[in-house]
Short mmCIF file of C-alpha atoms and ligand atoms in Angstrom, two decimals:
data_model
loop_
_atom_site.label_atom_id
_atom_site.label_comp_id
_atom_site.label_asym_id
_atom_site.label_seq_id
_atom_site.Cartn_x
_atom_site.Cartn_y
_atom_site.Cartn_z
CA MET A 1 0.00 0.00 0.00
CA ALA A 2 1.42 3.31 -1.04
CA LYS A 3 -0.21 5.65 1.40
CA ASP A 4 -1.86 5.46 4.83
CA GLN A 5 -4.27 8.15 5.90
CA ASN A 6 -6.52 8.64 8.90
CA TYR A 7 -10.09 9.90 8.78
CA ASP A 8 -12.99 10.29 11.18
CA VAL A 9 -15.27 8.81 8.56
CA VAL A 10 -14.67 7.12 5.21
CA ILE A 11 -17.72 6.87 2.97
CA ILE A 12 -17.77 4.30 0.16
CA GLY A 13 -19.99 5.50 -2.70
CA SER A 14 -20.86 9.04 -3.80
CA GLY A 15 -24.57 8.58 -4.62
CA PRO A 16 -27.29 10.61 -2.88
CA GLY A 17 -26.65 8.55 0.27
CA GLY A 18 -22.87 8.87 0.28
CA TYR A 19 -22.32 12.46 -0.82
CA VAL A 20 -25.02 13.86 1.45
CA ALA A 21 -23.54 11.89 4.39
CA ALA A 22 -20.13 13.32 3.50
CA VAL A 23 -21.37 16.92 3.57
CA ARG A 24 -23.22 16.42 6.88
CA ALA A 25 -20.11 14.83 8.41
CA ALA A 26 -17.97 17.77 7.30
CA GLN A 27 -20.55 20.21 8.73
CA LEU A 28 -20.18 18.40 12.05
CA GLY A 29 -16.42 18.94 11.98
CA MET A 30 -15.28 15.47 10.91
CA LYS A 31 -12.35 14.69 8.64
CA VAL A 32 -14.03 12.92 5.73
CA ALA A 33 -13.05 10.91 2.65
CA CYS A 34 -15.55 9.82 0.00
CA VAL A 35 -14.47 6.99 -2.30
CA GLU A 36 -16.06 6.55 -5.73
CA LYS A 37 -15.15 3.96 -8.35
CA GLU A 38 -16.71 5.81 -11.29
CA PRO A 39 -15.12 8.91 -12.82
CA ARG A 40 -18.25 10.98 -12.09
CA LEU A 41 -19.74 11.59 -8.66
CA GLY A 42 -23.46 11.35 -7.84
CA GLY A 43 -24.08 7.59 -8.08
CA VAL A 44 -26.90 5.91 -9.95
CA CYS A 45 -29.25 8.79 -9.17
CA LEU A 46 -27.32 11.44 -11.08
CA ASN A 47 -25.63 9.29 -13.72
CA ARG A 48 -28.10 6.63 -14.79
CA GLY A 49 -31.22 6.93 -12.66
CA CYS A 50 -33.37 9.80 -11.40
CA ILE A 51 -31.77 12.65 -13.34
CA PRO A 52 -31.23 11.26 -16.87
CA SER A 53 -34.65 9.57 -16.77
CA LYS A 54 -36.38 12.80 -15.75
CA ALA A 55 -34.44 14.80 -18.36
CA LEU A 56 -35.72 12.40 -21.05
CA LEU A 57 -39.22 12.35 -19.57
CA ASP A 58 -39.34 16.15 -19.70
CA SER A 59 -37.94 16.35 -23.25
CA SER A 60 -40.21 13.62 -24.58
CA GLU A 61 -43.22 15.26 -22.92
CA TYR A 62 -42.41 18.54 -24.70
CA TYR A 63 -42.18 16.62 -27.98
CA HIS A 64 -45.54 15.01 -27.30
CA LEU A 65 -47.10 18.37 -26.34
CA ALA A 66 -45.77 20.04 -29.49
CA LYS A 67 -47.15 17.22 -31.63
CA GLU A 68 -50.45 16.57 -29.94
CA GLN A 69 -51.47 19.40 -27.62
CA PHE A 70 -50.22 22.77 -28.85
CA ALA A 71 -52.86 23.02 -31.59
CA ALA A 72 -55.64 23.02 -28.96
CA HIS A 73 -53.98 26.12 -27.40
CA GLY A 74 -54.00 27.84 -30.79
CA ILE A 75 -50.31 27.29 -31.49
CA LYS A 76 -49.44 26.14 -34.99
CA THR A 77 -46.10 24.37 -35.22
CA GLY A 78 -45.92 22.85 -38.68
CA ARG A 79 -44.37 19.40 -38.87
CA VAL A 80 -42.70 18.49 -35.57
CA SER A 81 -39.74 16.16 -35.88
CA LEU A 82 -37.46 14.44 -33.42
CA ASP A 83 -33.74 15.18 -33.09
CA LEU A 84 -32.78 12.32 -30.77
CA PRO A 85 -29.01 13.07 -30.67
CA THR A 86 -29.77 16.62 -29.43
CA MET A 87 -32.24 15.29 -26.86
CA MET A 88 -29.62 12.82 -25.59
CA ALA A 89 -26.87 15.47 -25.60
CA ARG A 90 -29.08 17.78 -23.52
CA LYS A 91 -29.72 14.99 -21.02
CA GLU A 92 -25.96 14.34 -20.84
CA LYS A 93 -25.32 18.07 -20.22
CA VAL A 94 -27.82 18.12 -17.34
CA VAL A 95 -26.08 15.09 -15.81
CA GLU A 96 -22.63 16.57 -16.36
CA GLU A 97 -23.57 19.88 -14.70
CA LEU A 98 -25.16 18.21 -11.69
CA THR A 99 -22.29 15.78 -11.12
CA ALA A 100 -19.83 18.71 -11.40
CA ASN A 101 -21.91 20.53 -8.77
CA VAL A 102 -21.58 17.54 -6.41
CA ARG A 103 -17.81 17.70 -6.85
CA LYS A 104 -17.77 21.43 -6.05
CA LEU A 105 -20.00 20.82 -3.04
CA LEU A 106 -17.64 18.19 -1.61
CA GLU A 107 -14.53 20.23 -2.39
CA GLY A 108 -16.16 23.25 -0.76
CA HIS A 109 -16.50 21.22 2.45
CA ASN A 110 -12.85 20.04 2.30
CA ILE A 111 -13.94 16.44 1.75
CA GLU A 112 -11.24 14.25 0.25
CA ILE A 113 -12.59 12.74 -2.97
CA ILE A 114 -10.79 9.51 -3.82
CA HIS A 115 -11.44 7.74 -7.11
CA GLY A 116 -10.96 3.99 -6.99
CA THR A 117 -12.67 0.76 -5.99
CA ALA A 118 -12.92 0.39 -2.24
CA ARG A 119 -12.81 -2.82 -0.25
CA LEU A 120 -13.12 -3.38 3.48
CA ALA A 121 -9.86 -4.66 4.95
CA GLY A 122 -11.03 -4.67 8.57
CA PRO A 123 -13.46 -2.92 10.90
CA ASP A 124 -11.55 0.37 10.57
CA ARG A 125 -9.67 0.01 7.31
CA VAL A 126 -10.54 0.55 3.67
CA GLU A 127 -8.26 -0.38 0.83
CA ILE A 128 -8.61 1.30 -2.52
CA ALA A 129 -7.43 0.03 -5.87
CA PRO A 130 -7.57 2.05 -9.10
CA SER A 131 -10.90 1.27 -10.82
CA ASP A 132 -9.10 0.62 -14.09
CA PRO A 133 -6.29 -1.86 -13.27
CA ASN A 134 -4.57 -1.00 -16.60
CA SER A 135 -4.50 2.69 -15.81
CA LYS A 136 -1.08 4.12 -15.02
CA LYS A 137 -2.81 6.87 -13.05
CA GLY A 138 -3.84 6.28 -9.45
CA LYS A 139 -2.29 3.98 -6.89
CA ASP A 140 -3.42 1.67 -4.14
CA LEU A 141 -4.34 3.42 -0.91
CA SER A 142 -5.12 2.27 2.57
CA LEU A 143 -7.36 4.44 4.73
CA GLN A 144 -7.82 4.19 8.47
CA ALA A 145 -11.22 5.35 9.74
CA ARG A 146 -12.98 5.74 13.07
CA ALA A 147 -16.22 4.98 11.21
CA ILE A 148 -16.96 3.63 7.74
CA ILE A 149 -20.25 4.25 5.92
CA LEU A 150 -21.13 1.83 3.12
CA ALA A 151 -23.22 3.54 0.45
CA THR A 152 -22.53 1.46 -2.64
CA GLY A 153 -26.16 1.42 -3.79
CA GLY A 154 -27.94 -1.13 -5.95
CA GLU A 155 -27.84 -2.77 -9.36
CA PRO A 156 -30.50 -4.18 -11.70
CA VAL A 157 -31.44 -7.85 -11.51
CA SER A 158 -32.60 -10.08 -14.35
CA PRO A 159 -34.78 -13.18 -14.03
CA SER A 160 -33.02 -16.49 -14.65
CA GLY A 161 -32.54 -17.20 -18.34
CA LEU A 162 -32.71 -13.49 -19.25
CA ALA A 163 -29.14 -12.24 -18.99
CA PHE A 164 -28.49 -8.60 -19.98
CA ASP A 165 -26.46 -8.33 -23.19
CA GLY A 166 -26.52 -4.51 -23.34
CA GLN A 167 -27.86 -4.60 -26.92
CA HIS A 168 -31.15 -6.44 -27.10
CA LEU A 169 -31.75 -7.49 -23.52
CA ILE A 170 -31.16 -4.20 -21.82
CA SER A 171 -31.36 -2.61 -18.36
CA SER A 172 -32.46 0.95 -17.54
CA ARG A 173 -28.86 2.04 -18.11
CA GLU A 174 -29.01 1.27 -21.85
CA ALA A 175 -32.67 2.36 -22.12
CA LEU A 176 -31.46 5.87 -21.20
CA THR A 177 -28.90 5.99 -23.99
CA LEU A 178 -30.48 4.34 -27.07
CA ASP A 179 -29.31 5.97 -30.31
CA SER A 180 -32.54 5.30 -32.18
CA VAL A 181 -36.19 4.87 -31.31
CA PRO A 182 -37.00 1.14 -31.09
CA LYS A 183 -39.81 0.01 -33.34
CA HIS A 184 -41.13 -2.19 -30.57
CA LEU A 185 -39.84 -1.98 -27.02
CA GLY A 186 -40.82 -4.90 -24.81
CA ILE A 187 -40.60 -4.20 -21.08
CA VAL A 188 -40.45 -6.95 -18.49
CA GLY A 189 -41.86 -5.51 -15.25
CA GLY A 190 -44.57 -2.88 -14.73
CA GLY A 191 -42.82 -1.05 -11.88
CA TYR A 192 -42.00 2.65 -11.89
CA ILE A 193 -38.77 2.33 -13.88
CA GLY A 194 -40.47 0.33 -16.67
CA LEU A 195 -43.45 2.70 -16.80
CA GLU A 196 -41.28 5.84 -16.87
CA LEU A 197 -38.88 4.58 -19.55
CA GLY A 198 -41.80 3.05 -21.45
CA SER A 199 -43.44 6.50 -21.44
CA VAL A 200 -40.29 8.13 -22.85
CA TRP A 201 -40.01 5.75 -25.82
CA LEU A 202 -43.78 5.61 -26.40
CA ARG A 203 -43.88 9.41 -26.73
CA LEU A 204 -40.92 9.29 -29.12
CA GLY A 205 -42.74 6.84 -31.40
CA ALA A 206 -42.02 3.29 -30.22
CA LYS A 207 -44.64 0.62 -29.80
CA VAL A 208 -44.37 -0.35 -26.12
CA THR A 209 -45.56 -3.60 -24.50
CA VAL A 210 -45.29 -4.04 -20.74
CA ILE A 211 -45.21 -7.67 -19.58
CA GLU A 212 -46.18 -7.99 -15.92
CA MET A 213 -46.41 -11.18 -13.89
CA LEU A 214 -48.84 -9.74 -11.32
CA PRO A 215 -52.45 -8.66 -11.91
CA LYS A 216 -51.55 -4.97 -11.35
CA ILE A 217 -48.84 -2.51 -12.28
CA ALA A 218 -46.72 -0.58 -9.75
CA THR A 219 -47.80 -2.86 -6.91
CA GLY A 220 -47.16 -0.42 -4.05
CA LEU A 221 -49.76 2.04 -5.33
CA ASP A 222 -53.21 2.58 -3.84
CA GLY A 223 -55.46 0.30 -5.95
CA GLN A 224 -57.74 3.09 -7.19
CA VAL A 225 -54.73 5.13 -8.34
CA GLY A 226 -52.98 2.12 -9.93
CA ARG A 227 -56.08 1.23 -11.95
CA LYS A 228 -56.47 4.81 -13.13
CA LEU A 229 -52.79 4.99 -14.12
CA GLN A 230 -53.04 1.80 -16.15
CA ARG A 231 -56.18 3.05 -17.92
CA ILE A 232 -54.49 6.35 -18.81
CA LEU A 233 -51.29 4.70 -20.05
CA LYS A 234 -53.35 2.27 -22.12
CA ARG A 235 -55.18 5.19 -23.70
CA GLN A 236 -51.79 6.75 -24.47
CA GLY A 237 -50.96 3.59 -26.43
CA MET A 238 -48.97 1.50 -23.93
CA ARG A 239 -49.89 -2.17 -24.24
CA PHE A 240 -50.09 -4.34 -21.13
CA MET A 241 -49.84 -8.12 -20.83
CA MET A 242 -50.85 -8.80 -17.24
CA GLN A 243 -50.36 -12.03 -15.30
CA THR A 244 -47.87 -12.98 -17.94
CA LYS A 245 -44.47 -14.50 -17.25
CA VAL A 246 -41.46 -14.32 -19.54
CA THR A 247 -39.96 -17.80 -19.74
CA ALA A 248 -37.22 -17.25 -22.32
CA ALA A 249 -35.87 -14.70 -24.79
CA LYS A 250 -33.98 -15.59 -27.96
CA ILE A 251 -32.17 -13.12 -30.18
CA SER A 252 -32.20 -13.66 -33.90
CA ARG A 253 -31.44 -11.19 -36.67
CA ASN A 254 -31.72 -8.02 -34.58
CA SER A 255 -34.98 -9.03 -32.98
CA VAL A 256 -35.89 -10.63 -29.67
CA ARG A 257 -38.41 -13.46 -29.53
CA VAL A 258 -39.91 -13.54 -26.07
CA ASP A 259 -41.65 -16.69 -24.86
CA LEU A 260 -44.53 -15.99 -22.53
CA GLU A 261 -46.69 -17.97 -20.16
CA THR A 262 -50.11 -16.36 -19.84
CA LYS A 263 -53.22 -17.41 -17.94
CA LYS A 264 -54.51 -18.88 -21.20
CA GLY A 265 -51.36 -20.78 -22.19
CA THR A 266 -48.09 -20.04 -23.97
CA GLU A 267 -47.51 -17.22 -26.43
CA SER A 268 -44.62 -15.35 -27.94
CA LEU A 269 -43.88 -11.75 -28.70
CA SER A 270 -41.35 -10.22 -31.00
CA CYS A 271 -39.63 -6.90 -30.24
CA ASP A 272 -36.37 -5.24 -31.19
CA ARG A 273 -35.31 -4.41 -27.61
CA LEU A 274 -36.38 -5.99 -24.34
CA LEU A 275 -35.97 -3.76 -21.28
CA ILE A 276 -35.72 -5.89 -18.16
CA SER A 277 -36.84 -3.85 -15.18
CA VAL A 278 -37.93 -6.37 -12.58
CA GLY A 279 -36.12 -4.84 -9.63
CA ARG A 280 -32.78 -3.95 -8.12
CA ARG A 281 -30.59 -5.59 -5.51
CA PRO A 282 -27.98 -4.23 -3.11
CA ARG A 283 -24.52 -3.91 -4.66
CA THR A 284 -22.09 -5.69 -2.34
CA GLY A 285 -19.89 -7.64 -4.77
CA ALA A 286 -16.16 -7.49 -3.94
CA LEU A 287 -16.79 -5.04 -1.10
CA GLY A 288 -15.35 -7.46 1.44
CA ILE A 289 -18.44 -7.64 3.66
CA GLU A 290 -18.15 -11.42 4.17
CA GLU A 291 -14.49 -11.12 5.18
CA VAL A 292 -15.25 -8.58 7.92
CA GLY A 293 -18.35 -10.57 8.95
CA ILE A 294 -21.16 -8.13 8.14
CA LYS A 295 -24.56 -9.82 8.35
CA THR A 296 -27.01 -9.61 5.46
CA ASP A 297 -30.64 -10.59 4.95
CA PRO A 298 -30.41 -14.06 3.39
CA GLY A 299 -33.51 -13.40 1.23
CA THR A 300 -32.78 -9.96 -0.17
CA GLY A 301 -29.05 -9.47 0.36
CA HIS A 302 -29.67 -6.17 2.19
CA LEU A 303 -27.15 -5.32 4.89
CA LEU A 304 -28.73 -5.59 8.34
CA VAL A 305 -28.47 -2.41 10.42
CA ASP A 306 -29.85 -1.13 13.72
CA GLY A 307 -31.72 2.15 14.29
CA SER A 308 -28.40 4.05 14.04
CA TYR A 309 -27.56 2.44 10.64
CA ARG A 310 -24.81 0.44 12.36
CA THR A 311 -24.13 -3.05 11.03
CA ASN A 312 -23.19 -5.88 13.41
CA VAL A 313 -19.58 -4.61 13.04
CA PRO A 314 -19.91 -1.55 15.31
CA SER A 315 -17.62 0.82 13.35
CA ILE A 316 -19.29 0.06 9.99
CA TYR A 317 -22.57 1.68 8.95
CA ALA A 318 -24.74 1.17 5.85
CA ILE A 319 -27.34 3.36 4.15
CA GLY A 320 -29.39 3.80 0.96
CA ASP A 321 -30.12 1.02 -1.53
CA LEU A 322 -27.79 -1.27 0.38
CA ILE A 323 -30.27 -1.61 3.24
CA ALA A 324 -33.98 -2.45 3.44
CA GLY A 325 -36.69 0.05 2.54
CA PRO A 326 -37.74 1.84 -0.64
CA MET A 327 -34.86 2.17 -3.11
CA LEU A 328 -35.17 5.92 -3.50
CA ALA A 329 -32.65 8.75 -3.62
CA HIS A 330 -34.30 10.90 -0.94
CA LYS A 331 -34.50 7.91 1.42
CA ALA A 332 -30.75 7.32 0.90
CA SER A 333 -29.96 10.98 1.63
CA ALA A 334 -32.11 11.05 4.78
CA GLU A 335 -30.33 7.91 6.02
CA GLY A 336 -26.93 9.43 5.20
CA ILE A 337 -27.69 12.44 7.39
CA ALA A 338 -29.14 10.29 10.20
CA ALA A 339 -26.18 7.85 10.17
CA VAL A 340 -23.63 10.66 10.43
CA GLU A 341 -25.57 12.35 13.21
CA CYS A 342 -25.62 9.04 15.11
CA ILE A 343 -21.84 8.72 14.61
CA ALA A 344 -21.51 12.25 16.04
CA GLY A 345 -23.53 11.22 19.11
CA LYS A 346 -26.65 13.09 18.00
CA SER A 347 -30.09 11.53 17.62
CA GLY A 348 -30.39 11.19 13.85
CA GLU A 349 -33.42 9.27 12.63
CA VAL A 350 -35.63 8.78 9.58
CA ASN A 351 -39.42 8.73 9.66
CA TYR A 352 -40.21 5.85 7.31
CA ASP A 353 -43.93 6.67 7.49
CA ALA A 354 -43.31 9.97 5.73
CA ILE A 355 -41.31 9.03 2.63
CA PRO A 356 -42.90 10.23 -0.60
CA ALA A 357 -42.94 8.00 -3.68
CA VAL A 358 -43.35 9.39 -7.18
CA ILE A 359 -43.85 7.94 -10.65
CA TYR A 360 -42.96 10.48 -13.34
CA THR A 361 -45.37 9.28 -16.00
CA TRP A 362 -47.78 11.90 -17.34
CA PRO A 363 -49.90 12.47 -15.45
CA GLU A 364 -47.58 12.00 -12.49
CA VAL A 365 -48.38 9.77 -9.55
CA ALA A 366 -47.28 10.64 -6.02
CA SER A 367 -48.11 9.26 -2.63
CA VAL A 368 -47.22 9.25 1.04
CA GLY A 369 -48.40 7.04 3.88
CA LEU A 370 -50.80 4.13 3.80
CA THR A 371 -52.90 2.99 0.84
CA GLU A 372 -56.59 2.19 1.30
CA GLU A 373 -55.74 -1.53 1.02
CA GLN A 374 -53.14 -1.24 3.81
CA VAL A 375 -55.57 0.67 6.05
CA LYS A 376 -58.16 -2.08 5.54
CA GLU A 377 -55.62 -4.85 6.23
CA ARG A 378 -54.75 -3.17 9.54
CA ASN A 379 -58.45 -2.86 10.50
CA ILE A 380 -58.15 0.89 10.96
CA ASP A 381 -61.41 2.88 10.89
CA TYR A 382 -60.95 5.39 8.12
CA CYS A 383 -62.65 7.92 5.83
CA THR A 384 -61.57 9.00 2.37
CA GLY A 385 -62.07 12.20 0.42
CA THR A 386 -61.36 12.45 -3.29
CA TYR A 387 -61.44 15.34 -5.72
CA PRO A 388 -60.86 15.30 -9.49
CA PHE A 389 -58.45 17.68 -11.24
CA SER A 390 -61.23 18.36 -13.75
CA GLY A 391 -62.76 20.48 -10.97
CA ALA A 392 -59.64 22.64 -10.51
CA GLY A 393 -59.51 25.90 -12.48
CA ARG A 394 -55.75 25.75 -13.04
CA ALA A 395 -55.99 22.23 -14.46
CA ARG A 396 -58.64 23.46 -16.90
CA CYS A 397 -56.41 26.39 -17.97
CA MET A 398 -53.56 24.00 -18.70
CA GLY A 399 -55.79 21.39 -20.31
CA GLU A 400 -54.53 18.83 -17.78
CA THR A 401 -57.71 17.59 -16.16
CA GLU A 402 -56.91 13.89 -15.87
CA GLY A 403 -56.63 12.35 -12.38
CA PHE A 404 -57.62 13.01 -8.79
CA VAL A 405 -56.43 13.49 -5.21
CA LYS A 406 -57.38 10.98 -2.53
CA VAL A 407 -56.93 11.72 1.17
CA ILE A 408 -57.26 8.89 3.70
CA ALA A 409 -57.82 9.94 7.32
CA HIS A 410 -58.52 8.16 10.61
CA LYS A 411 -62.27 8.08 11.21
CA LYS A 412 -62.10 9.11 14.87
CA THR A 413 -59.01 11.33 15.12
CA ASP A 414 -59.07 12.65 11.51
CA ARG A 415 -55.26 12.21 11.43
CA ILE A 416 -54.04 11.85 7.84
CA LEU A 417 -53.00 8.26 7.14
CA GLY A 418 -52.18 8.60 3.46
CA VAL A 419 -52.47 10.86 0.43
CA HIS A 420 -52.46 9.57 -3.14
CA ILE A 421 -52.38 11.83 -6.16
CA ILE A 422 -52.57 11.04 -9.85
CA GLY A 423 -52.50 14.20 -11.88
CA PRO A 424 -50.50 17.14 -13.19
CA ARG A 425 -47.51 18.11 -11.02
CA ALA A 426 -48.37 15.48 -8.40
CA ALA A 427 -44.62 15.12 -7.73
CA ASP A 428 -44.48 18.68 -6.39
CA MET A 429 -47.90 18.66 -4.71
CA ILE A 430 -46.99 15.69 -2.52
CA ALA A 431 -44.51 17.82 -0.50
CA GLU A 432 -47.36 19.49 1.42
CA CYS A 433 -48.84 16.06 2.20
CA VAL A 434 -45.49 14.71 3.44
CA LEU A 435 -45.26 17.70 5.79
CA ALA A 436 -48.82 17.00 6.97
CA VAL A 437 -47.96 13.36 7.74
CA GLU A 438 -44.68 14.39 9.41
CA PHE A 439 -46.53 16.88 11.66
CA GLY A 440 -49.38 14.46 12.42
CA ALA A 441 -51.88 16.82 10.76
CA SER A 442 -55.58 16.10 10.37
CA SER A 443 -57.51 16.34 7.11
CA GLU A 444 -59.19 19.41 8.63
CA ASP A 445 -55.76 21.08 8.95
CA ILE A 446 -55.32 20.84 5.17
CA ALA A 447 -58.97 21.71 4.54
CA ARG A 448 -58.69 24.94 6.59
CA THR A 449 -55.30 25.93 5.13
CA ILE A 450 -55.79 28.60 2.50
CA HIS A 451 -54.46 27.45 -0.87
CA GLY A 452 -53.63 29.89 -3.65
CA HIS A 453 -56.08 30.22 -6.51
CA PRO A 454 -55.95 28.95 -9.18
CA THR A 455 -53.52 26.12 -8.35
CA PHE A 456 -53.42 22.35 -8.62
CA ALA A 457 -53.12 22.26 -4.83
CA GLU A 458 -56.73 23.42 -4.56
CA ALA A 459 -57.66 19.88 -5.57
CA LEU A 460 -55.84 18.65 -2.46
CA GLN A 461 -57.72 21.14 -0.27
CA GLU A 462 -61.04 20.01 -1.77
CA ALA A 463 -60.15 16.32 -1.27
CA ALA A 464 -59.31 17.10 2.38
CA MET A 465 -62.66 18.90 2.73
CA ALA A 466 -64.39 15.91 1.14
CA VAL A 467 -63.14 13.69 4.00
CA GLN A 468 -65.66 15.48 6.26
CA LYS A 469 -68.15 15.72 3.37
CA CYS A 470 -67.80 19.51 3.18
CA SER A 471 -66.08 19.99 -0.17
CA ILE A 472 -67.34 23.22 -1.70
CA TYR A 473 -67.12 22.07 -5.30
CA ALA A 474 -67.47 18.27 -5.26
CA SER A 475 -70.83 17.07 -6.48
P1 LIG B 1 -26.11 4.86 -5.62
O1 LIG B 1 -26.74 6.06 -6.14
O2 LIG B 1 -26.31 3.59 -6.34
O3 LIG B 1 -24.57 5.18 -5.49
C1 LIG B 1 -23.64 4.22 -5.12
C2 LIG B 1 -22.27 4.64 -5.60
O4 LIG B 1 -21.31 3.77 -5.03
C3 LIG B 1 -22.11 4.55 -7.12
O5 LIG B 1 -21.63 5.77 -7.61
C4 LIG B 1 -21.08 3.44 -7.30
O6 LIG B 1 -20.23 3.64 -8.41
C5 LIG B 1 -20.30 3.52 -5.99
N1 LIG B 1 -19.63 2.28 -5.63
C6 LIG B 1 -20.15 1.03 -5.63
N2 LIG B 1 -19.25 0.14 -5.20
C7 LIG B 1 -18.12 0.83 -4.92
C8 LIG B 1 -16.85 0.48 -4.44
N3 LIG B 1 -16.54 -0.78 -4.12
N4 LIG B 1 -15.93 1.45 -4.29
C9 LIG B 1 -16.22 2.74 -4.59
N5 LIG B 1 -17.42 3.13 -5.06
C10 LIG B 1 -18.36 2.20 -5.20
N6 LIG B 1 -34.99 7.39 -6.98
C11 LIG B 1 -35.74 8.46 -6.66
O7 LIG B 1 -35.82 8.83 -5.48
N7 LIG B 1 -36.40 9.18 -7.63
C12 LIG B 1 -36.35 8.84 -8.93
O8 LIG B 1 -36.96 9.50 -9.78
C13 LIG B 1 -35.56 7.70 -9.31
N8 LIG B 1 -35.48 7.33 -10.59
C14 LIG B 1 -34.69 6.26 -10.93
C15 LIG B 1 -34.60 5.89 -12.26
C16 LIG B 1 -33.82 4.82 -12.63
C17 LIG B 1 -33.74 4.44 -14.09
C18 LIG B 1 -33.08 4.10 -11.64
C19 LIG B 1 -32.19 2.95 -12.02
C20 LIG B 1 -33.15 4.47 -10.31
C21 LIG B 1 -33.96 5.54 -9.94
N9 LIG B 1 -34.09 5.94 -8.60
C22 LIG B 1 -34.89 7.00 -8.27
C23 LIG B 1 -33.41 5.19 -7.52
C24 LIG B 1 -32.16 5.96 -7.04
O9 LIG B 1 -31.31 6.19 -8.13
C25 LIG B 1 -31.44 5.15 -5.96
O10 LIG B 1 -32.36 4.82 -4.95
C26 LIG B 1 -30.31 5.96 -5.36
O11 LIG B 1 -29.36 6.33 -6.34
C27 LIG B 1 -29.62 5.16 -4.25
O12 LIG B 1 -28.62 5.94 -3.71
P2 LIG B 1 -27.35 5.31 -2.98
O13 LIG B 1 -26.56 6.46 -2.47
O14 LIG B 1 -27.78 4.27 -2.04
O15 LIG B 1 -26.53 4.54 -4.11
#
């Protein structure tokens, strides 16, 4: 080992878990190093997840609006055509700028950024090898740390017999960088990643077929919202094959033949690319967790941690996609902050009942708290209030009237148990609902809060009023 350095905390991984933990640790006066094996900081979220997917969702939505919606607003465009290389270059620029900002942020907090592949060499030691073993640049390092935070994130999984080849059988990574619009994109898995990327390529002109093993898409959603989303996506042209299992995929002459097992028997489907988006697993390969004896969940592979994000090896912590819970960037960041605060002797914690979840289809879907199905399962007495966006003036002005807001509250205490929104700008509207859940608000609190007019958020206020059957506008 060429160099030995001492740190208060060494963080492995610079995704939204790792880099946010690094900044919080520096704020608390710790000497911090953040190790990243890729050339760019920001993890999956910035490089091949949240940000590039939303950049393409936004661009493809503009394309769709220009083609299909502008005329209704009295805007004549002539023939609208797609310049995919420019759309991709713009996405790349957004990613580049944001990852550069993360670097500046860490440098501004005097955090040592070390590029290389990290491996645990003991409870307080991290060894780093250059990520590219053929590179002449970079050398092996050994870091000593009072605490180590593992934030190496997750990676896509593929069902047995469907190995990614990066060309025809692709993961979300390749689906964000295709150089032409597929004629027919098959998608295995109707979760949020499949639906978002399916929306991008559908808007850009592909035929899109989603193959889902279960009877419903995006299983975590409130049933009423999930059904509405599927109906809307179907109307947009997305095809769904529900309760259908992919048993094999064969590539011949630039096309994929997918063998399917449906409720009625066997079938096959032909497409030119097959996006496999059936889930993600924690990325622990070659990290050395077995050697230092860190315990994992035998079913899921998640690292087991206590309420302070400490693994069974007391100096080693884990956060983000590596541990149980929703695999979301904001959850990873919240855990990064909490873990560091626990290391500093403060009482960092995360409220898992108040984590928003968003699907960036159009319309968007956003939720916090319990679904109606979960409330029923737990035998909680509850009331619901719903309000459609077609009743909101702002939605009418924009021509975005699809969807509704649903508020679920406790029948006796009126405390908000969950809010589910399908509609325009749901992703931004959910913030108010997360705050309401965090503060233990009642539906009456939202109902009596004055909302600006005309806004989409008025639909939330009306849904909250509808819980007590006193919506002004609902029929
Ligand atoms: P990651 O972001 O995965 O970062 C881990 C980092 O660790 C990586 O940079 C990796 O290179 C590095 N690393 C791994 N091993 C080593 C090693 N041995 N040494 C050094 N470095 C290492 N979430 C949302 O909240 N909203 C969204 O809209 C959203 N959209 C998504 C869209 C897609 C297509 C995908 C794939 C994911 C999306 N996610 C979204 C999920 C989100 O990206 C993850 O939940 C989040 O990135 C997890 O953060 P993390 O810090 O745990 O790990």
